[in-house]
Amino acid sequence: MNDQLATLITQLKERRAVTYQDRIKSLDIRDEIWRKYVELNKGSSFDANAAQRTGLCHDMCCERERLTREIQRLFKSYELDPDTRSLNHSLMITEYSRASADQAMPTPYDLRSGPVLLHTMNYLITNIMDKFDQEREQGDWYNFLWDRLRAIRKELTQQHLRDEIAIEILEQCARFHIFCSAFLSEHSRDLFDPKLNDKMLIDCLNQLRECYLAHKQQNNIQSLRNVAEFSSYMLLMNLKEDNETLL
């Protein structure tokens, strides 16, 4: 075993995580161990690229983000326990973060697997999408779901997921944006921006088209039930874009 790798493993074993900051430092060491292992095994039979993009997080939000957001008090009302109104880590959902040049590649521990992403999607549909009352709450509701769904789609892309799980998730994402384009159409622009919603819908449909094409190349697109429906949405959005260009 590489000496540096062995030293990092020893450090991790000997650490005591008393505070959240201690725990985050332990996670930093864990991630460094992973990156060092990948670096040392490049060129071997170990598929570093595939392993690096295979999600190992089994929660709706990875531990590092949960700890960091609790320290910084960056959580939403939907992530609070309904009885105690205190933060509940099991209800936290990964928020979207824009990629930057200085941002390290995520480790598998920060990425949710396909089944976990589907579980998160189903949780949002069942527990969040029908929870709003007043107009202002509808704005918060939309922004929360818009952000969390975008984070889910980002992780699908990062892991190159185009299987039937990814398709089911993307179809649900598209339906959400289609619903909002009608349901929130009368809201003021500070609560709902229809152009931004359309952009998210188009991005979602384009991602879905790539999944459909991948299945078509494998000669199993017949197994997908909703291709005609979502192909129609793609055509309608293309027509809408063409009409707006002419105006």
C-alpha positions as a printed Julia matrix, in Angstrom:
247×3 Matrix{Float64}:
   0.0    0.0     0.0
   1.21   3.5    -0.78
   2.73   5.22    2.29
   0.65   8.38    1.9
  -2.52   6.35    1.54
  -1.64   4.28    4.62
  -1.01   7.47    6.61
  -4.4    8.9     5.65
  -6.17   5.67    6.62
  -4.4    5.7    10.0
  -5.42   9.33   10.56
  -9.03   8.51    9.82
  -9.03   5.51   12.16
  -7.56   7.54   15.02
  -9.82  10.59   14.69
 -12.57  11.27   17.19
 -15.43  13.28   15.72
 -16.92  15.17   18.67
 -18.3   18.2    16.83
 -19.81  18.67   13.39
 -16.58  20.39   12.32
 -14.63  17.3    13.47
 -16.95  15.09   11.46
 -16.53  17.23    8.33
 -12.74  16.99    8.73
 -13.07  13.2     8.9
 -15.11  13.29    5.7
 -12.36  15.39    4.08
  -9.81  12.7     4.95
 -12.14   9.97    3.67
 -12.51  11.78    0.35
  -8.76  12.31    0.11
  -8.27   8.56    0.63
 -10.68   7.85   -2.2
  -9.03  10.31   -4.61
  -5.58   8.97   -3.77
  -6.79   5.4    -4.36
  -8.24   6.35   -7.75
  -5.03   8.14   -8.71
  -2.86   5.16   -7.74
  -5.02   2.73   -9.74
  -5.2    4.63  -13.01
  -4.23   2.37  -15.88
  -5.06  -0.81  -14.0
  -8.06  -3.09  -14.47
  -9.83  -0.88  -11.9
 -12.19   1.4   -13.84
 -11.48   4.67  -12.05
 -13.86   6.75  -14.15
 -16.79   4.39  -13.66
 -16.13   4.04   -9.93
 -15.81   7.8    -9.53
 -19.26   8.42  -10.97
 -21.13   5.61   -9.21
 -23.16   7.07   -6.35
 -22.75   5.49   -2.92
 -24.89   7.9    -0.9
 -27.98   6.14    0.51
 -29.66   9.27    1.9
 -31.62  12.03    0.17
 -28.77  14.38    1.1
 -25.14  13.42    1.66
 -23.68  13.74    5.15
 -21.22  16.53    4.32
 -23.97  18.78    2.99
 -26.29  18.01    5.9
 -23.64  18.95    8.46
 -22.49  22.04    6.56
 -26.0   23.39    6.04
 -26.93  22.82    9.68
 -23.83  24.71   10.84
 -24.66  27.58    8.45
 -28.4   27.29    9.17
 -29.14  26.94    5.46
 -32.22  24.77    5.51
 -35.82  25.11    4.39
 -39.08  24.66    6.26
 -39.73  21.44    4.31
 -36.66  19.95    6.01
 -37.96  20.53    9.53
 -39.68  17.93   11.66
 -43.42  18.73   11.43
 -43.92  18.19   15.17
 -40.82  19.74   16.77
 -40.01  22.23   13.95
 -36.35  21.33   14.39
 -34.06  20.23   11.57
 -34.5   16.57   10.66
 -31.53  15.15    8.75
 -33.65  12.37    7.27
 -35.84  15.02    5.57
 -32.96  17.01    4.09
 -32.61  16.89    0.31
 -29.51  17.8    -1.69
 -29.69  21.38   -2.92
 -28.43  22.42   -6.34
 -24.92  23.83   -6.55
 -23.54  25.4    -9.69
 -20.29  23.87  -10.93
 -17.23  26.13  -10.73
 -13.65  25.87  -11.96
 -12.23  25.53   -8.44
 -14.83  22.99   -7.31
 -13.48  19.49   -6.66
 -15.09  16.58   -8.45
 -17.62  14.92   -6.15
 -16.71  11.58   -4.66
 -19.17   8.66   -4.85
 -20.05   9.37   -1.21
 -21.59  12.7    -2.26
 -23.63  11.24   -5.14
 -26.97   9.48   -4.72
 -27.39   6.24   -6.65
 -30.15   5.88   -9.24
 -32.55   4.1    -6.84
 -31.92   6.75   -4.17
 -32.57   9.53   -6.68
 -35.86   7.82   -7.59
 -36.72   7.49   -3.89
 -36.0   11.21   -3.47
 -38.18  12.03   -6.47
 -41.04   9.95   -5.1
 -40.65  11.58   -1.68
 -40.93  15.05   -3.25
 -44.04  14.02   -5.19
 -45.74  12.39   -2.21
 -44.76  14.74    0.61
 -43.96  18.18   -0.85
 -45.77  18.78   -4.13
 -49.22  19.03   -2.55
 -48.15  21.18    0.43
 -48.86  24.88   -0.03
 -51.66  27.28    0.85
 -51.09  30.97    0.27
 -49.59  32.61   -2.83
 -46.33  33.44   -1.05
 -46.05  29.83    0.1
 -46.55  28.73   -3.5
 -43.48  30.77   -4.46
 -41.39  29.11   -1.74
 -42.83  25.74   -2.72
 -41.9   26.19   -6.37
 -38.39  27.47   -5.62
 -37.69  24.55   -3.28
 -38.86  21.94   -5.78
 -37.19  23.72   -8.73
 -33.87  23.62   -6.87
 -34.1   20.02   -5.62
 -35.23  18.64   -8.98
 -32.38  20.44  -10.7
 -29.95  18.83   -8.24
 -31.41  15.4    -9.04
 -30.98  15.97  -12.78
 -27.4   17.14  -12.22
 -26.53  13.89  -10.43
 -28.1   11.87  -13.24
 -25.75  13.68  -15.64
 -22.7   13.29  -13.39
 -23.24   9.53  -13.24
 -24.17   9.18  -16.93
 -27.44   7.53  -15.92
 -29.79   6.85  -18.84
 -31.58   3.73  -17.66
 -35.29   3.29  -16.97
 -34.89   4.79  -13.49
 -33.41   7.95  -15.01
 -36.23   8.07  -17.55
 -38.91   7.77  -14.87
 -37.29  10.59  -12.88
 -36.95  12.9   -15.89
 -40.53  12.29  -17.0
 -41.74  13.29  -13.53
 -39.52  16.38  -13.58
 -40.96  17.4   -16.94
 -44.52  16.92  -15.7
 -43.79  19.17  -12.72
 -42.62  22.04  -14.95
 -45.55  21.53  -17.34
 -48.0   21.66  -14.42
 -46.38  24.81  -13.01
 -46.5   26.59  -16.36
 -50.31  26.49  -16.08
 -50.9   26.48  -12.33
 -48.6   29.42  -11.53
 -49.13  31.39  -14.74
 -51.09  34.18  -13.01
 -48.47  34.76  -10.31
 -46.24  37.82  -10.26
 -42.8   37.43  -11.83
 -41.02  37.67   -8.48
 -42.79  34.45   -7.46
 -42.75  32.59  -10.78
 -40.76  33.23  -13.95
 -42.41  31.36  -16.86
 -39.39  31.78  -19.14
 -37.07  30.24  -16.56
 -39.56  27.44  -16.01
 -39.68  26.82  -19.77
 -35.89  26.68  -19.86
 -35.84  24.05  -17.12
 -38.52  22.09  -19.0
 -36.52  22.2   -22.24
 -33.33  21.13  -20.44
 -35.26  18.27  -18.87
 -36.77  17.18  -22.19
 -33.37  17.32  -23.9
 -31.92  15.13  -21.17
 -34.86  12.78  -21.59
 -34.35  12.66  -25.37
 -30.77  11.46  -24.81
 -32.1    8.64  -22.64
 -34.66   7.66  -25.28
 -31.96   7.63  -27.98
 -29.74   5.43  -25.82
 -32.58   2.93  -25.48
 -33.34   3.14  -29.2
 -29.73   2.26  -30.01
 -30.09  -0.78  -27.76
 -33.32  -1.79  -29.55
 -35.42  -1.7   -26.39
 -37.28   1.58  -26.74
 -40.51  -0.45  -27.14
 -40.34  -1.16  -23.4
 -40.82   2.56  -22.63
 -44.49   3.5   -22.28
 -44.38   7.29  -22.46
 -42.17   8.05  -25.46
 -45.06   9.33  -27.61
 -46.34  11.61  -24.84
 -42.99  13.25  -24.15
 -42.02  13.42  -27.82
 -45.19  15.5   -28.24
 -44.06  17.85  -25.47
 -40.7   18.21  -27.23
 -42.43  19.17  -30.48
 -44.71  21.66  -28.71
 -41.78  23.35  -26.96
 -39.91  23.6   -30.27
 -42.97  25.25  -31.85
 -43.25  27.65  -28.94
 -39.59  28.64  -29.25
 -39.99  29.19  -33.01
 -43.06  31.4   -32.5
 -41.33  33.52  -29.85
 -38.36  34.01  -32.19
 -40.68  35.36  -34.89
 -42.37  37.88  -32.58
